[in-house]
Short mmCIF file of C-alpha atoms in Angstrom, two decimals:
data_model
loop_
_atom_site.label_atom_id
_atom_site.label_comp_id
_atom_site.label_asym_id
_atom_site.label_seq_id
_atom_site.Cartn_x
_atom_site.Cartn_y
_atom_site.Cartn_z
CA GLN A 1 2.10 27.51 36.05
CA VAL A 2 -0.22 25.92 33.52
CA GLN A 3 0.05 27.48 30.11
CA LEU A 4 -1.19 26.73 26.60
CA VAL A 5 0.31 28.68 23.72
CA GLU A 6 -1.10 28.53 20.22
CA SER A 7 0.95 29.33 17.14
CA GLY A 8 0.74 29.00 13.39
CA GLY A 9 -2.10 31.37 12.66
CA ALA A 10 -1.75 33.42 9.48
CA SER A 11 -3.55 34.97 6.55
CA VAL A 12 -4.04 32.59 3.62
CA GLN A 13 -6.01 32.33 0.41
CA ALA A 14 -9.07 30.12 0.21
CA GLY A 15 -8.07 26.57 -0.65
CA GLY A 16 -4.82 26.88 1.24
CA SER A 17 -3.54 25.05 4.30
CA LEU A 18 -2.26 25.92 7.74
CA ARG A 19 -0.96 23.92 10.67
CA LEU A 20 -1.65 25.21 14.14
CA SER A 21 0.31 24.12 17.19
CA CYS A 22 -0.62 24.21 20.86
CA ALA A 23 2.34 23.90 23.20
CA ALA A 24 1.61 23.09 26.82
CA SER A 25 3.77 23.90 29.81
CA GLY A 26 3.36 23.48 33.53
CA PHE A 27 1.65 20.10 33.10
CA THR A 28 1.95 17.01 30.93
CA ILE A 29 -0.82 16.55 28.41
CA ASP A 30 -0.78 12.76 28.30
CA SER A 31 -3.64 12.57 30.80
CA TYR A 32 -5.65 15.40 29.29
CA TYR A 33 -8.39 15.61 26.72
CA MET A 34 -7.55 18.45 24.41
CA GLY A 35 -9.53 20.44 21.94
CA TRP A 36 -9.46 23.16 19.33
CA PHE A 37 -12.10 25.84 19.29
CA ARG A 38 -12.66 28.95 17.23
CA GLN A 39 -14.53 32.17 17.59
CA ALA A 40 -15.43 34.55 14.80
CA PRO A 41 -16.52 38.14 15.47
CA GLY A 42 -20.09 38.24 16.75
CA LYS A 43 -20.34 34.48 17.04
CA GLU A 44 -20.17 32.00 19.86
CA ARG A 45 -17.09 29.89 20.47
CA GLU A 46 -17.36 26.76 18.34
CA GLY A 47 -15.85 23.33 18.87
CA VAL A 48 -13.57 22.41 15.97
CA ALA A 49 -11.85 19.20 17.06
CA GLY A 50 -11.19 17.15 20.14
CA ILE A 51 -8.73 14.39 20.89
CA SER A 52 -8.45 11.81 23.65
CA PRO A 53 -5.36 11.65 25.89
CA SER A 54 -3.75 8.85 23.90
CA GLY A 55 -4.80 10.31 20.55
CA GLU A 56 -6.80 7.18 19.79
CA TYR A 57 -10.12 9.01 19.51
CA THR A 58 -10.81 12.20 17.63
CA HIS A 59 -13.98 14.21 17.07
CA TYR A 60 -14.72 17.00 14.64
CA GLY A 61 -17.29 19.69 14.18
CA ASP A 62 -19.49 19.16 11.15
CA SER A 63 -18.15 22.22 9.37
CA VAL A 64 -14.56 20.94 9.35
CA LYS A 65 -14.95 17.19 8.89
CA GLY A 66 -12.82 15.91 6.05
CA ARG A 67 -10.73 19.09 5.95
CA PHE A 68 -9.12 19.39 9.39
CA THR A 69 -7.09 16.83 11.30
CA VAL A 70 -6.23 17.00 14.98
CA SER A 71 -3.21 15.18 16.35
CA ARG A 72 -0.97 15.24 19.38
CA ASP A 73 2.59 14.41 20.31
CA ASN A 74 2.57 13.74 24.02
CA ALA A 75 6.35 13.43 24.07
CA LYS A 76 6.55 17.03 22.85
CA ASN A 77 3.61 18.12 25.03
CA THR A 78 2.02 19.58 21.92
CA MET A 79 -1.24 19.29 20.01
CA TYR A 80 -1.69 20.16 16.34
CA LEU A 81 -4.46 21.09 13.94
CA GLN A 82 -3.82 20.55 10.25
CA MET A 83 -6.27 22.65 8.26
CA ASN A 84 -6.68 21.98 4.55
CA SER A 85 -9.03 23.36 1.92
CA LEU A 86 -9.55 26.47 3.97
CA LYS A 87 -12.63 28.57 3.38
CA ALA A 88 -13.44 32.17 4.15
CA GLU A 89 -15.84 30.97 6.85
CA ASP A 90 -12.92 29.37 8.70
CA THR A 91 -11.72 32.87 9.58
CA ALA A 92 -11.62 33.15 13.37
CA ILE A 93 -9.42 33.19 16.40
CA TYR A 94 -8.44 29.60 17.15
CA TYR A 95 -7.98 28.48 20.74
CA CYS A 96 -6.68 25.30 22.25
CA ALA A 97 -7.97 23.92 25.51
CA ALA A 98 -7.29 21.08 27.91
CA VAL A 99 -9.10 19.21 30.66
CA ASN A 100 -7.84 16.39 32.86
CA SER A 101 -9.23 13.00 31.95
CA ASP A 102 -10.28 12.38 35.56
CA HIS A 103 -13.17 14.73 34.78
CA LEU A 104 -16.27 13.16 33.28
CA ILE A 105 -16.36 14.46 29.72
CA TYR A 106 -19.72 14.47 27.96
CA ASN A 107 -18.84 16.34 24.80
CA VAL A 108 -15.25 17.08 23.80
CA LEU A 109 -16.51 19.81 21.45
CA ARG A 110 -18.26 21.79 24.17
CA PRO A 111 -16.18 24.68 25.50
CA GLY A 112 -17.60 24.33 29.00
CA GLU A 113 -15.90 20.95 29.40
CA TYR A 114 -12.44 22.55 29.47
CA ASN A 115 -10.68 24.43 32.23
CA TYR A 116 -7.37 25.42 30.63
CA TRP A 117 -7.29 27.73 27.64
CA GLY A 118 -4.72 29.39 25.46
CA GLN A 119 -4.81 32.99 24.30
CA GLY A 120 -5.64 32.18 20.69
CA THR A 121 -4.12 32.62 17.27
CA GLN A 122 -5.74 34.46 14.36
CA VAL A 123 -6.57 32.62 11.16
CA THR A 124 -7.77 34.73 8.25
CA VAL A 125 -8.86 33.15 4.97
CA SER A 126 -9.48 35.42 2.02
CA SER A 127 -11.60 34.38 -0.91
#
């Protein structure tokens, strides 16, 4: 059974940091593109970061470039999102997602590219 489980969400002050984790089970992530997305109330799901199967290539949404870093440890079947210099506008539910690399990926930051999703973890940043 394929499963993605996010953890690490919390309430923090603006300027603080958090590290999110996405643990996969039921499949091995080393042949999967993976991504982080977020959705704030009343807004569409937004691509935050994407990472290639080997971790060699990463992509970021404009709003998080320079502040967030995506990484993966394929040996631990886990992806991470280090979030620094958090802002109130980063408040959202954060989701991780995965898609097999045998799919043709056009945009790793587009939610429609992914077929496996976690349940999300809440990040709240207070100013």
